Amino acid sequence: MFICSGNICRSPLAQAVFEHLSAEAGLSGEFEIESSGTGAWHVGEQADSRMRKTASAHGVKLNHRSRQLHREDLSDYHLLLTMDHHNHRDTMALARTPEEREKVRLFRDFDPAGTGDVPDPWYGGLDGFEDVWQIVKRTCESLLKNLSSE
Ligand code: 4NP
């Protein structure tokens, strides 16, 4: 489960990239891949047009509709990866057990080239969306390697 704030930029991109990479690796069906937002402002909406444009320029199509993270997702999913530390705090607040808390990680814990937050591109220009693409692409590659070796 990939988690951001609005579920219209970063986490739907991570979902689509991870789906794309796992299909390329012949691992479709091995993972239950989803994304959600800690906030409900954009529920039901398609991903932001700037995010869709950037992804499409790299050959990835976004088909997700925004949905909010629910408490049950913490028991239903094995790994919940948050795009930034605000999302991490908000997701942890929904966890009811130590097991659930252990499943919540920062997405960039899997980034081979950096740590911390995936910057929120919402208020910025198109170059911010390209930066998000680069971070999400290499982190999803590393995540897939990591999970498929388990
Ligand atoms: P996301 O970006 O969390 O990557 O989907 C955002 C989208 C919308 C808002 C904030 C972040 N918003 O405040 O509406």
Tab-separated table of N, CA and C and ligand atoms in Angstrom:
chain	number	residue	atom	x	y	z
A	1	MET	N	0.853	-1.194	0.000
A	1	MET	CA	0.000	0.000	0.000
A	1	MET	C	0.886	1.239	0.000
A	2	PHE	N	0.770	2.026	-1.082
A	2	PHE	CA	1.531	3.276	-1.177
A	2	PHE	C	0.631	4.421	-0.690
A	3	ILE	N	1.176	5.259	0.178
A	3	ILE	CA	0.354	6.293	0.824
A	3	ILE	C	0.972	7.691	0.662
A	4	CYS	N	0.132	8.642	0.232
A	4	CYS	CA	0.561	10.054	0.263
A	4	CYS	C	-0.561	10.867	0.885
A	5	SER	N	-0.630	12.162	0.604
A	5	SER	CA	-1.651	12.992	1.247
A	5	SER	C	-2.966	12.963	0.481
A	6	GLY	N	-2.906	13.299	-0.821
A	6	GLY	CA	-4.134	13.424	-1.611
A	6	GLY	C	-4.462	12.207	-2.456
A	7	ASN	N	-3.493	11.300	-2.612
A	7	ASN	CA	-3.629	10.130	-3.490
A	7	ASN	C	-3.947	10.542	-4.927
A	8	ILE	N	-3.371	11.684	-5.341
A	8	ILE	CA	-3.524	12.063	-6.757
A	8	ILE	C	-2.178	12.336	-7.431
A	9	CYS	N	-1.080	12.360	-6.682
A	9	CYS	CA	0.232	12.593	-7.307
A	9	CYS	C	1.202	11.444	-7.005
A	10	ARG	N	1.794	11.453	-5.807
A	10	ARG	CA	2.919	10.554	-5.548
A	10	ARG	C	2.531	9.086	-5.418
A	11	SER	N	1.532	8.785	-4.582
A	11	SER	CA	1.240	7.358	-4.363
A	11	SER	C	0.584	6.662	-5.559
A	12	PRO	N	-0.310	7.338	-6.343
A	12	PRO	CA	-0.807	6.637	-7.540
A	12	PRO	C	0.311	6.389	-8.549
A	13	LEU	N	1.315	7.295	-8.559
A	13	LEU	CA	2.461	7.059	-9.445
A	13	LEU	C	3.227	5.832	-8.970
A	14	ALA	N	3.504	5.745	-7.683
A	14	ALA	CA	4.241	4.595	-7.147
A	14	ALA	C	3.481	3.294	-7.433
A	15	GLN	N	2.162	3.339	-7.269
A	15	GLN	CA	1.347	2.147	-7.552
A	15	GLN	C	1.516	1.723	-9.012
A	16	ALA	N	1.373	2.689	-9.936
A	16	ALA	CA	1.440	2.367	-11.369
A	16	ALA	C	2.841	1.893	-11.765
A	17	VAL	N	3.866	2.537	-11.211
A	17	VAL	CA	5.242	2.143	-11.548
A	17	VAL	C	5.526	0.742	-11.004
A	18	PHE	N	5.087	0.472	-9.782
A	18	PHE	CA	5.338	-0.853	-9.205
A	18	PHE	C	4.565	-1.924	-9.970
A	19	GLU	N	3.335	-1.619	-10.384
A	19	GLU	CA	2.563	-2.572	-11.199
A	19	GLU	C	3.286	-2.847	-12.520
A	20	HIS	N	3.766	-1.768	-13.133
A	20	HIS	CA	4.462	-1.856	-14.419
A	20	HIS	C	5.729	-2.732	-14.287
A	21	LEU	N	6.524	-2.453	-13.259
A	21	LEU	CA	7.787	-3.186	-13.081
A	21	LEU	C	7.535	-4.650	-12.725
A	22	SER	N	6.527	-4.906	-11.891
A	22	SER	CA	6.293	-6.307	-11.510
A	22	SER	C	5.735	-7.087	-12.697
A	23	ALA	N	4.945	-6.431	-13.554
A	23	ALA	CA	4.453	-7.105	-14.770
A	23	ALA	C	5.626	-7.417	-15.694
A	24	GLU	N	6.520	-6.447	-15.872
A	24	GLU	CA	7.705	-6.647	-16.721
A	24	GLU	C	8.558	-7.805	-16.225
A	25	ALA	N	8.588	-7.979	-14.901
A	25	ALA	CA	9.402	-9.043	-14.298
A	25	ALA	C	8.651	-10.373	-14.247
A	26	GLY	N	7.434	-10.409	-14.811
A	26	GLY	CA	6.639	-11.646	-14.800
A	26	GLY	C	6.084	-11.956	-13.416
A	27	LEU	N	5.931	-10.934	-12.594
A	27	LEU	CA	5.470	-11.153	-11.214
A	27	LEU	C	4.069	-10.579	-10.958
A	28	SER	N	3.305	-10.331	-12.038
A	28	SER	CA	1.931	-9.854	-11.844
A	28	SER	C	1.183	-10.908	-11.049
A	29	GLY	N	0.377	-10.508	-10.146
A	29	GLY	CA	-0.364	-11.486	-9.355
A	29	GLY	C	0.353	-11.886	-8.086
A	30	GLU	N	1.638	-11.572	-7.996
A	30	GLU	CA	2.382	-11.905	-6.766
A	30	GLU	C	2.097	-10.894	-5.662
A	31	PHE	N	1.683	-9.694	-6.084
A	31	PHE	CA	1.486	-8.611	-5.116
A	31	PHE	C	0.081	-8.039	-5.229
A	32	GLU	N	-0.474	-7.661	-4.108
A	32	GLU	CA	-1.716	-6.872	-4.077
A	32	GLU	C	-1.264	-5.412	-3.957
A	33	ILE	N	-1.383	-4.678	-5.059
A	33	ILE	CA	-0.807	-3.320	-5.111
A	33	ILE	C	-1.919	-2.281	-5.108
A	34	GLU	N	-1.819	-1.328	-4.188
A	34	GLU	CA	-2.879	-0.321	-4.045
A	34	GLU	C	-2.233	0.988	-3.589
A	35	SER	N	-2.995	2.065	-3.644
A	35	SER	CA	-2.517	3.327	-3.079
A	35	SER	C	-3.685	4.058	-2.449
A	36	SER	N	-3.369	4.978	-1.549
A	36	SER	CA	-4.415	5.737	-0.870
A	36	SER	C	-3.813	7.031	-0.320
A	37	GLY	N	-4.714	7.913	0.138
A	37	GLY	CA	-4.284	9.186	0.714
A	37	GLY	C	-4.716	9.281	2.164
A	38	THR	N	-3.945	10.003	2.951
A	38	THR	CA	-4.356	10.211	4.339
A	38	THR	C	-5.531	11.189	4.395
A	39	GLY	N	-5.647	12.066	3.383
A	39	GLY	CA	-6.745	13.046	3.330
A	39	GLY	C	-7.833	12.600	2.360
A	40	ALA	N	-9.017	13.198	2.523
A	40	ALA	CA	-10.169	12.781	1.700
A	40	ALA	C	-10.539	13.819	0.642
A	41	TRP	N	-9.724	14.882	0.498
A	41	TRP	CA	-10.104	16.012	-0.379
A	41	TRP	C	-10.374	15.591	-1.820
A	42	HIS	N	-9.689	14.569	-2.303
A	42	HIS	CA	-9.769	14.268	-3.741
A	42	HIS	C	-10.395	12.909	-4.039
A	43	VAL	N	-11.073	12.331	-3.052
A	43	VAL	CA	-11.634	10.982	-3.215
A	43	VAL	C	-12.470	10.887	-4.494
A	44	GLY	N	-12.206	9.845	-5.270
A	44	GLY	CA	-12.954	9.608	-6.508
A	44	GLY	C	-12.339	10.253	-7.738
A	45	GLU	N	-11.354	11.152	-7.513
A	45	GLU	CA	-10.748	11.848	-8.664
A	45	GLU	C	-9.636	11.025	-9.302
A	46	GLN	N	-9.420	11.303	-10.587
A	46	GLN	CA	-8.258	10.755	-11.288
A	46	GLN	C	-6.995	11.428	-10.743
A	47	ALA	N	-5.852	10.846	-11.059
A	47	ALA	CA	-4.587	11.474	-10.660
A	47	ALA	C	-4.475	12.851	-11.328
A	48	ASP	N	-3.710	13.718	-10.698
A	48	ASP	CA	-3.446	15.063	-11.205
A	48	ASP	C	-2.944	14.986	-12.658
A	49	SER	N	-3.439	15.903	-13.508
A	49	SER	CA	-3.096	15.830	-14.933
A	49	SER	C	-1.592	15.995	-15.165
A	50	ARG	N	-0.917	16.774	-14.294
A	50	ARG	CA	0.543	16.953	-14.458
A	50	ARG	C	1.284	15.651	-14.141
A	51	MET	N	0.778	14.912	-13.148
A	51	MET	CA	1.404	13.624	-12.803
A	51	MET	C	1.161	12.614	-13.919
A	52	ARG	N	-0.066	12.644	-14.471
A	52	ARG	CA	-0.386	11.700	-15.562
A	52	ARG	C	0.462	11.999	-16.794
A	53	LYS	N	0.667	13.295	-17.057
A	53	LYS	CA	1.452	13.706	-18.214
A	53	LYS	C	2.910	13.240	-18.070
A	54	THR	N	3.469	13.453	-16.892
A	54	THR	CA	4.862	13.047	-16.638
A	54	THR	C	5.013	11.537	-16.753
A	55	ALA	N	4.078	10.798	-16.144
A	55	ALA	CA	4.157	9.330	-16.186
A	55	ALA	C	4.025	8.847	-17.630
A	56	SER	N	3.090	9.436	-18.351
A	56	SER	CA	2.836	9.030	-19.724
A	56	SER	C	4.064	9.277	-20.611
A	57	ALA	N	4.781	10.386	-20.351
A	57	ALA	CA	6.004	10.677	-21.112
A	57	ALA	C	7.058	9.592	-20.882
A	58	HIS	N	6.947	8.868	-19.767
A	58	HIS	CA	7.883	7.774	-19.469
A	58	HIS	C	7.259	6.406	-19.746
A	59	GLY	N	6.083	6.402	-20.381
A	59	GLY	CA	5.474	5.130	-20.798
A	59	GLY	C	4.625	4.435	-19.752
A	60	VAL	N	4.192	5.168	-18.724
A	60	VAL	CA	3.361	4.555	-17.676
A	60	VAL	C	2.022	5.287	-17.599
A	61	LYS	N	0.941	4.513	-17.626
A	61	LYS	CA	-0.404	5.091	-17.593
A	61	LYS	C	-0.973	5.007	-16.176
A	62	LEU	N	-1.603	6.072	-15.711
A	62	LEU	CA	-2.216	6.063	-14.377
A	62	LEU	C	-3.730	5.880	-14.513
A	63	ASN	N	-4.282	4.843	-13.902
A	63	ASN	CA	-5.718	4.572	-14.008
A	63	ASN	C	-6.458	4.661	-12.672
A	64	HIS	N	-5.719	5.009	-11.631
A	64	HIS	CA	-6.282	4.956	-10.282
A	64	HIS	C	-7.262	6.101	-10.015
A	65	ARG	N	-8.246	5.840	-9.163
A	65	ARG	CA	-9.121	6.897	-8.625
A	65	ARG	C	-8.796	7.058	-7.153
A	66	SER	N	-8.678	8.280	-6.705
A	66	SER	CA	-8.245	8.552	-5.329
A	66	SER	C	-9.165	7.909	-4.295
A	67	ARG	N	-8.554	7.311	-3.296
A	67	ARG	CA	-9.328	6.810	-2.159
A	67	ARG	C	-8.546	7.079	-0.871
A	68	GLN	N	-9.293	7.184	0.217
A	68	GLN	CA	-8.650	7.491	1.494
A	68	GLN	C	-8.161	6.214	2.167
A	69	LEU	N	-7.057	6.334	2.901
A	69	LEU	CA	-6.544	5.232	3.722
A	69	LEU	C	-7.530	4.952	4.855
A	70	HIS	N	-7.815	3.656	5.090
A	70	HIS	CA	-8.705	3.273	6.187
A	70	HIS	C	-7.944	2.433	7.198
A	71	ARG	N	-8.449	2.430	8.397
A	71	ARG	CA	-7.865	1.661	9.490
A	71	ARG	C	-7.648	0.190	9.112
A	72	GLU	N	-8.622	-0.384	8.381
A	72	GLU	CA	-8.532	-1.813	8.013
A	72	GLU	C	-7.347	-2.082	7.089
A	73	ASP	N	-6.903	-1.058	6.334
A	73	ASP	CA	-5.765	-1.259	5.428
A	73	ASP	C	-4.523	-1.681	6.214
A	74	LEU	N	-4.435	-1.265	7.459
A	74	LEU	CA	-3.259	-1.615	8.255
A	74	LEU	C	-3.238	-3.088	8.620
A	75	SER	N	-4.409	-3.712	8.691
A	75	SER	CA	-4.387	-5.165	8.912
A	75	SER	C	-4.367	-5.904	7.571
A	76	ASP	N	-4.979	-5.329	6.528
A	76	ASP	CA	-5.090	-6.025	5.236
A	76	ASP	C	-3.774	-6.092	4.451
A	77	TYR	N	-2.926	-5.067	4.571
A	77	TYR	CA	-1.699	-5.010	3.760
A	77	TYR	C	-0.476	-5.367	4.594
A	78	HIS	N	0.522	-5.970	3.935
A	78	HIS	CA	1.734	-6.410	4.638
A	78	HIS	C	2.743	-5.287	4.815
A	79	LEU	N	2.708	-4.328	3.891
A	79	LEU	CA	3.700	-3.261	3.906
A	79	LEU	C	2.999	-1.973	3.483
A	80	LEU	N	3.115	-0.958	4.317
A	80	LEU	CA	2.474	0.332	4.012
A	80	LEU	C	3.579	1.376	3.923
A	81	LEU	N	3.774	1.912	2.713
A	81	LEU	CA	4.909	2.794	2.457
A	81	LEU	C	4.439	4.225	2.266
A	82	THR	N	4.892	5.097	3.150
A	82	THR	CA	4.415	6.480	3.107
A	82	THR	C	5.417	7.380	2.378
A	83	MET	N	4.870	8.331	1.633
A	83	MET	CA	5.709	9.198	0.808
A	83	MET	C	6.463	10.247	1.624
A	84	ASP	N	5.883	10.674	2.750
A	84	ASP	CA	6.633	11.618	3.591
A	84	ASP	C	6.334	11.380	5.077
A	85	HIS	N	7.006	12.147	5.919
A	85	HIS	CA	6.893	11.874	7.357
A	85	HIS	C	5.540	12.308	7.923
A	86	HIS	N	4.857	13.257	7.258
A	86	HIS	CA	3.493	13.602	7.701
A	86	HIS	C	2.572	12.403	7.482
A	87	ASN	N	2.682	11.819	6.294
A	87	ASN	CA	1.860	10.645	5.984
A	87	ASN	C	2.199	9.497	6.930
A	88	HIS	N	3.484	9.403	7.292
A	88	HIS	CA	3.926	8.342	8.198
A	88	HIS	C	3.260	8.514	9.569
A	89	ARG	N	3.283	9.749	10.060
A	89	ARG	CA	2.672	10.049	11.363
A	89	ARG	C	1.169	9.754	11.319
A	90	ASP	N	0.493	10.188	10.250
A	90	ASP	CA	-0.963	10.001	10.152
A	90	ASP	C	-1.332	8.524	10.001
A	91	THR	N	-0.488	7.774	9.321
A	91	THR	CA	-0.754	6.340	9.154
A	91	THR	C	-0.520	5.606	10.473
A	92	MET	N	0.562	5.967	11.154
A	92	MET	CA	0.858	5.347	12.454
A	92	MET	C	-0.267	5.596	13.455
A	93	ALA	N	-0.929	6.751	13.317
A	93	ALA	CA	-2.015	7.085	14.248
A	93	ALA	C	-3.203	6.132	14.088
A	94	LEU	N	-3.283	5.458	12.958
A	94	LEU	CA	-4.383	4.500	12.725
A	94	LEU	C	-4.033	3.086	13.182
A	95	ALA	N	-2.746	2.857	13.466
A	95	ALA	CA	-2.299	1.503	13.836
A	95	ALA	C	-2.765	1.159	15.247
A	96	ARG	N	-3.226	-0.098	15.414
A	96	ARG	CA	-3.755	-0.500	16.720
A	96	ARG	C	-2.847	-1.466	17.476
A	97	THR	N	-1.899	-2.066	16.756
A	97	THR	CA	-1.054	-3.071	17.412
A	97	THR	C	0.409	-2.838	17.020
A	98	PRO	N	1.353	-3.399	17.767
A	98	PRO	CA	2.762	-3.288	17.389
A	98	PRO	C	3.019	-3.899	16.009
A	99	GLU	N	2.309	-4.985	15.672
A	99	GLU	CA	2.467	-5.625	14.356
A	99	GLU	C	2.086	-4.646	13.252
A	100	GLU	N	0.985	-3.915	13.453
A	100	GLU	CA	0.562	-2.943	12.435
A	100	GLU	C	1.578	-1.811	12.321
A	101	ARG	N	2.091	-1.353	13.450
A	101	ARG	CA	3.072	-0.253	13.414
A	101	ARG	C	4.343	-0.668	12.677
A	102	GLU	N	4.735	-1.933	12.828
A	102	GLU	CA	5.955	-2.417	12.162
A	102	GLU	C	5.830	-2.451	10.651
A	103	LYS	N	4.595	-2.510	10.149
A	103	LYS	CA	4.394	-2.599	8.694
A	103	LYS	C	4.458	-1.237	8.005
A	104	VAL	N	4.491	-0.164	8.793
A	104	VAL	CA	4.482	1.190	8.227
A	104	VAL	C	5.919	1.699	8.094
A	105	ARG	N	6.317	1.997	6.863
A	105	ARG	CA	7.697	2.447	6.618
A	105	ARG	C	7.680	3.658	5.694
A	106	LEU	N	8.769	4.401	5.705
A	106	LEU	CA	8.917	5.463	4.709
A	106	LEU	C	9.318	4.816	3.378
A	107	PHE	N	8.642	5.208	2.318
A	107	PHE	CA	8.933	4.677	0.977
A	107	PHE	C	10.424	4.774	0.648
A	108	ARG	N	11.017	5.938	0.993
A	108	ARG	CA	12.425	6.137	0.595
A	108	ARG	C	13.415	5.356	1.461
A	109	ASP	N	12.937	4.588	2.414
A	109	ASP	CA	13.826	3.626	3.073
A	109	ASP	C	14.377	2.649	2.035
A	110	PHE	N	13.672	2.527	0.907
A	110	PHE	CA	14.111	1.610	-0.160
A	110	PHE	C	14.831	2.337	-1.295
A	111	ASP	N	15.021	3.661	-1.145
A	111	ASP	CA	15.692	4.431	-2.204
A	111	ASP	C	17.201	4.221	-2.120
A	112	PRO	N	17.825	3.676	-3.172
A	112	PRO	CA	19.268	3.452	-3.120
A	112	PRO	C	20.066	4.758	-3.164
A	113	ALA	N	19.412	5.877	-3.507
A	113	ALA	CA	20.153	7.139	-3.698
A	113	ALA	C	19.765	8.255	-2.735
A	114	GLY	N	19.020	7.953	-1.682
A	114	GLY	CA	18.651	9.022	-0.761
A	114	GLY	C	17.660	8.536	0.277
A	115	THR	N	17.324	9.442	1.205
A	115	THR	CA	16.346	9.090	2.242
A	115	THR	C	15.420	10.273	2.452
A	116	GLY	N	14.486	10.139	3.356
A	116	GLY	CA	13.617	11.262	3.718
A	116	GLY	C	12.311	11.249	2.961
A	117	ASP	N	11.814	12.440	2.645
A	117	ASP	CA	10.499	12.572	2.029
A	117	ASP	C	10.576	12.563	0.496
A	118	VAL	N	9.531	12.038	-0.133
A	118	VAL	CA	9.317	12.324	-1.555
A	118	VAL	C	8.636	13.694	-1.551
A	119	PRO	N	9.262	14.725	-2.160
A	119	PRO	CA	8.693	16.065	-2.053
A	119	PRO	C	7.287	16.137	-2.651
A	120	ASP	N	6.421	16.877	-1.981
A	120	ASP	CA	5.055	17.060	-2.459
A	120	ASP	C	5.091	18.011	-3.661
A	121	PRO	N	4.690	17.558	-4.857
A	121	PRO	CA	4.842	18.385	-6.061
A	121	PRO	C	3.651	19.305	-6.323
A	122	TRP	N	2.621	19.198	-5.494
A	122	TRP	CA	1.311	19.798	-5.760
A	122	TRP	C	1.371	21.292	-6.081
A	123	TYR	N	2.134	22.083	-5.294
A	123	TYR	CA	2.146	23.532	-5.480
A	123	TYR	C	3.235	24.007	-6.442
A	124	GLY	N	4.060	23.089	-6.928
A	124	GLY	CA	5.198	23.517	-7.744
A	124	GLY	C	4.959	23.372	-9.240
A	125	GLY	N	6.048	23.464	-10.005
A	125	GLY	CA	5.962	23.366	-11.466
A	125	GLY	C	6.192	21.940	-11.951
A	126	LEU	N	6.247	21.804	-13.275
A	126	LEU	CA	6.381	20.472	-13.881
A	126	LEU	C	7.687	19.778	-13.518
A	127	ASP	N	8.747	20.573	-13.275
A	127	ASP	CA	10.030	19.940	-12.941
A	127	ASP	C	9.935	19.161	-11.620
A	128	GLY	N	9.064	19.610	-10.715
A	128	GLY	CA	8.844	18.885	-9.454
A	128	GLY	C	8.249	17.504	-9.715
A	129	PHE	N	7.405	17.406	-10.729
A	129	PHE	CA	6.792	16.116	-11.064
A	129	PHE	C	7.826	15.171	-11.676
A	130	GLU	N	8.748	15.751	-12.436
A	130	GLU	CA	9.830	14.932	-13.011
A	130	GLU	C	10.749	14.426	-11.884
A	131	ASP	N	11.021	15.270	-10.900
A	131	ASP	CA	11.835	14.829	-9.758
A	131	ASP	C	11.146	13.664	-9.039
A	132	VAL	N	9.834	13.795	-8.836
A	132	VAL	CA	9.071	12.726	-8.185
A	132	VAL	C	9.178	11.449	-9.010
A	133	TRP	N	9.060	11.583	-10.322
A	133	TRP	CA	9.186	10.400	-11.195
A	133	TRP	C	10.524	9.686	-10.955
A	134	GLN	N	11.614	10.465	-10.938
A	134	GLN	CA	12.953	9.860	-10.805
A	134	GLN	C	13.084	9.116	-9.467
A	135	ILE	N	12.615	9.736	-8.412
A	135	ILE	CA	12.706	9.112	-7.085
A	135	ILE	C	11.851	7.845	-7.035
A	136	VAL	N	10.615	7.968	-7.546
A	136	VAL	CA	9.670	6.842	-7.465
A	136	VAL	C	10.151	5.683	-8.334
A	137	LYS	N	10.694	5.985	-9.512
A	137	LYS	CA	11.133	4.929	-10.426
A	137	LYS	C	12.259	4.098	-9.783
A	138	ARG	N	13.315	4.783	-9.322
A	138	ARG	CA	14.454	4.004	-8.799
A	138	ARG	C	14.094	3.315	-7.473
A	139	THR	N	13.209	3.940	-6.684
A	139	THR	CA	12.837	3.326	-5.406
A	139	THR	C	11.959	2.095	-5.641
A	140	CYS	N	11.063	2.163	-6.617
A	140	CYS	CA	10.226	0.993	-6.931
A	140	CYS	C	11.079	-0.152	-7.482
A	141	GLU	N	12.099	0.175	-8.264
A	141	GLU	CA	12.998	-0.872	-8.769
A	141	GLU	C	13.682	-1.589	-7.616
A	142	SER	N	14.151	-0.801	-6.673
A	142	SER	CA	14.852	-1.372	-5.524
A	142	SER	C	13.881	-2.150	-4.623
A	143	LEU	N	12.675	-1.626	-4.471
A	143	LEU	CA	11.647	-2.302	-3.666
A	143	LEU	C	11.293	-3.661	-4.276
A	144	LEU	N	11.128	-3.684	-5.588
A	144	LEU	CA	10.773	-4.948	-6.251
A	144	LEU	C	11.879	-5.993	-6.060
A	145	LYS	N	13.125	-5.552	-6.213
A	145	LYS	CA	14.262	-6.464	-5.993
A	145	LYS	C	14.213	-7.013	-4.575
A	146	ASN	N	14.015	-6.126	-3.654
A	146	ASN	CA	13.983	-6.476	-2.242
A	146	ASN	C	12.851	-7.484	-1.937
A	147	LEU	N	11.657	-7.196	-2.445
A	147	LEU	CA	10.504	-8.053	-2.125
A	147	LEU	C	10.556	-9.373	-2.879
A	148	SER	N	11.104	-9.367	-4.090
A	148	SER	CA	11.111	-10.620	-4.849
A	148	SER	C	12.222	-11.544	-4.383
A	149	SER	N	13.164	-11.015	-3.598
A	149	SER	CA	14.217	-11.895	-3.064
A	149	SER	C	13.788	-12.502	-1.718
A	150	GLU	N	12.650	-12.036	-1.186
A	150	GLU	CA	12.188	-12.555	0.120
A	150	GLU	C	11.612	-13.958	-0.012
B	1	4NP	P1	-0.119	13.894	-3.193
B	1	4NP	O1	-0.116	15.471	-3.505
B	1	4NP	O2	-0.196	13.754	-1.703
B	1	4NP	O3	1.187	13.440	-3.772
B	1	4NP	O4	-1.338	13.329	-3.918
B	1	4NP	C1	-1.084	16.340	-2.984
B	1	4NP	C2	-2.273	16.527	-3.649
B	1	4NP	C3	-3.225	17.398	-3.162
B	1	4NP	C4	-2.989	18.078	-1.984
B	1	4NP	C5	-1.792	17.892	-1.301
B	1	4NP	C6	-0.832	17.006	-1.805
B	1	4NP	N1	-3.959	19.006	-1.488
B	1	4NP	O5	-3.649	19.699	-0.511
B	1	4NP	O6	-5.066	19.061	-2.016
